[in-house]
């Protein structure tokens, strides 16, 4: 038996498999949409490591074959 909690509302979700919760890892479509709204509203972020001083960024060369 699985026993997990919704990351948005903290509702306990118990069941034999995730198939019982079609919006897994969320408990409902509402919580899934709330999470999406937080991502789109930039409430969450993914941090990138900053480059050391003196390192150059390498930009990809444009494709010259594309008209």
Short mmCIF file of C-alpha atoms in Angstrom, two decimals:
data_model
loop_
_atom_site.label_atom_id
_atom_site.label_comp_id
_atom_site.label_asym_id
_atom_site.label_seq_id
_atom_site.Cartn_x
_atom_site.Cartn_y
_atom_site.Cartn_z
CA UNK A 1 0.00 0.00 0.00
CA UNK A 2 1.24 3.45 -0.90
CA UNK A 3 0.90 6.30 1.54
CA UNK A 4 1.90 9.69 0.12
CA UNK A 5 0.78 13.28 0.58
CA UNK A 6 -0.25 15.84 -2.02
CA UNK A 7 2.55 18.43 -2.33
CA UNK A 8 0.02 21.29 -2.54
CA UNK A 9 -2.73 20.63 0.06
CA UNK A 10 -0.96 17.91 2.09
CA UNK A 11 -3.92 15.51 1.73
CA UNK A 12 -2.98 11.93 2.58
CA UNK A 13 -3.43 9.69 -0.46
CA UNK A 14 -3.54 5.99 0.32
CA UNK A 15 -3.92 3.24 -2.22
CA UNK A 16 -2.43 0.17 -3.81
CA UNK A 17 -1.00 2.01 -6.81
CA UNK A 18 -0.83 5.46 -8.45
CA UNK A 19 -3.59 4.32 -10.84
CA UNK A 20 -6.05 5.13 -8.08
CA UNK A 21 -4.92 8.76 -8.27
CA UNK A 22 -5.01 9.83 -11.95
CA UNK A 23 -3.52 13.26 -11.13
CA UNK A 24 -0.59 11.73 -9.20
CA UNK A 25 1.48 13.15 -7.49
CA UNK A 26 -1.37 15.58 -6.83
CA UNK A 27 -4.65 14.58 -5.21
CA UNK A 28 -6.84 16.43 -7.69
CA UNK A 29 -6.88 18.46 -10.88
CA UNK A 30 -7.29 21.58 -8.73
CA UNK A 31 -3.95 20.98 -6.96
CA UNK A 32 -2.30 20.19 -10.29
CA UNK A 33 -3.48 23.54 -11.73
CA UNK A 34 -2.35 25.40 -8.59
CA UNK A 35 1.13 23.91 -9.03
CA UNK A 36 1.21 24.91 -12.71
CA UNK A 37 0.16 28.44 -11.77
CA UNK A 38 3.00 28.66 -9.28
CA UNK A 39 5.51 27.62 -11.97
CA UNK A 40 4.07 30.10 -14.49
CA UNK A 41 3.97 32.85 -11.86
CA UNK A 42 7.65 32.15 -11.14
CA UNK A 43 7.00 31.23 -7.51
CA UNK A 44 9.29 28.25 -8.13
CA UNK A 45 12.65 28.46 -9.81
CA UNK A 46 15.50 26.23 -10.85
CA UNK A 47 18.87 27.68 -9.94
CA UNK A 48 21.79 27.35 -12.33
CA UNK A 49 25.36 27.29 -11.20
CA UNK A 50 27.12 30.50 -12.12
CA UNK A 51 30.20 30.30 -14.27
CA UNK A 52 33.59 31.03 -12.79
CA UNK A 53 35.10 34.38 -13.67
CA UNK A 54 37.11 34.35 -16.84
CA UNK A 55 35.17 31.50 -18.43
CA UNK A 56 33.51 32.31 -21.71
CA UNK A 57 30.17 31.01 -22.78
CA UNK A 58 30.17 29.14 -26.04
CA UNK A 59 27.20 30.02 -28.17
CA UNK A 60 26.09 27.60 -30.86
CA UNK A 61 27.01 28.55 -34.39
CA UNK A 62 24.04 29.41 -36.60
CA UNK A 63 23.20 26.91 -39.30
CA UNK A 64 24.18 28.47 -42.60
CA UNK A 65 22.31 25.83 -44.61
CA UNK A 66 18.92 27.04 -43.41
CA UNK A 67 17.43 29.61 -45.81
#
